[in-house]
C-alpha cells in the first residue's frame, strides 16, 4: 500500500495539545519537533485485515521505507473504536484519529514488529489508519505495506469477502461491461457478484456481471465467494476487476463507433469526395473516413399488379430488391397508404374496394454499398477555445455513372499491451509518464517495486532498489474519440 504524494497537501506541522498518553513511558511518544513545512498523508483503509476466522495472530508483516527525518505511525479501528498498542497490549486510543495526533502518538513500525501472539486481534476485522510525514524537500518519501501473519487450527474450505464501495463518477453512469481476472489452482474456485448503487441512492441485490450490463449506477461493490476442496493444493485469487462504463448522457460506447451522413442522389456522376472532421486531440485513438458511391436505382411507374377483392389480400411486385421507402400504391388511380410490405418476398398486403385496379410505383435494383477508405491529411489545429483539431479526408472516383453517395466516419478506440524500459532505479521516488494510458490494475514490474498510478495526471510514481533495472508491462486502452462536427462534399 505505497502512498502517492503527487496530490498530497502541504502545511505546517500540526500540534495536538491534549496528550492522550504519558510520553515518559510510551515508546511511541512524539519524536523531536518536525520541520516547519512537511509533506503529509493520512491513509484510512476501507478493506480490513480480516482475522474473524483465524485461531492466532502471530505478528505484523510490515515492509516499505522510512527515510531519515520521515515518520510512519499507525493506529487501528476495531468495532468503530480506535486503539493502539502500549506495553504489548491493545489499549483505547483517546485522541480524535486525525493526522495531527496519529503522526504524534500512533505506534511506530518498530513497536508493531516487536509484537507476537496478538490475541486481541483474533475474531476481529482490523482497519489500519496510517500517518506518513516527510520534509517537503526530501529526496525520498516514506512507503508502507502492512499485513499480519495468522494461523487457523481448522481447515477452512470456503470464505466470503466483500470489497469497499467504488464510486463510478460524479454523474450517473451506464455500465457497459464488467470482467474479472481470476487465477485458480486445482479445484479452487471463486464466484464474484456485483451490487449496484442506483441513482436514487438505493442498493440492488447482488447480481452477475451479465445482469449488471446496461444498467445505470453511481457506484459498485463486489462479493467474493471462495471455495477449495483440498487445503494446501487448491487456491483461488481475484487479481483484478475491470468495470467499463460511460456517462449516462453519452450517445455511444464501445471501442468502434460510426457516424453516417445522409444518402443523397446528386443526379450526375460523382468524381470525388471529401470530408472534414473537427475533433478533440486523439489519445491512442483513430478517426477514419469512408465514402460509398452507388448507381441510382431503376424505377417503374403505375405497374398494374392485380385487382382488389374487397378483403385483405397479398400481391407480389414483379421485381426483387425493391426499395421499401419508395413504394406507392394506387386503387383505380387514387393513392392509398394503408399497406404492409415484405422485403424478402417483394409482396404488399392491403385491403381495397372490390374490383379496383391496383397499381404500384417503386424503385428497385438499388446499387450495393461499397465503402472505400478515404485518404487523410495530417490533423491541423483548429484554433478554438476547445483546443480541437481538423482532419481532412479525400478520395477520387473512377466510375462515371455513380450519382448517389454518403460518407461514414469511423471512430476507433485503440487497445493493446506494452512493455517499457524505464531505465535504472535511483532508490528514491521517481516519476514517469508511459507511452500509452495503462489500465491501472494491469501494471506489473519484473522486479520488486513500490508504485502508484494517478489516472488523472497519467503519472507513475515508484520507488525501487538503487541500481535495479526498471521494466514495466501493462495493458492499455485509449480515450474515446470526440467529434464536434463533420462535413462532407462531392464534385462531378
mmCIF file of C-alpha atoms in Angstrom, residues 13 128 253 268 322 336 491:
data_model
loop_
_atom_site.group_PDB
_atom_site.id
_atom_site.type_symbol
_atom_site.label_atom_id
_atom_site.label_comp_id
_atom_site.label_asym_id
_atom_site.label_seq_id
_atom_site.Cartn_x
_atom_site.Cartn_y
_atom_site.Cartn_z
ATOM 1 C CA UNK A 13 3.156 20.543 11.197
ATOM 2 C CA UNK A 128 -5.360 0.393 9.936
ATOM 3 C CA UNK A 253 -19.963 3.443 -26.095
ATOM 4 C CA UNK A 268 -24.722 13.461 -62.065
ATOM 5 C CA UNK A 322 -37.467 -3.160 -54.176
ATOM 6 C CA UNK A 336 -53.755 4.837 -50.626
ATOM 7 C CA UNK A 491 -17.715 17.025 -57.070
#
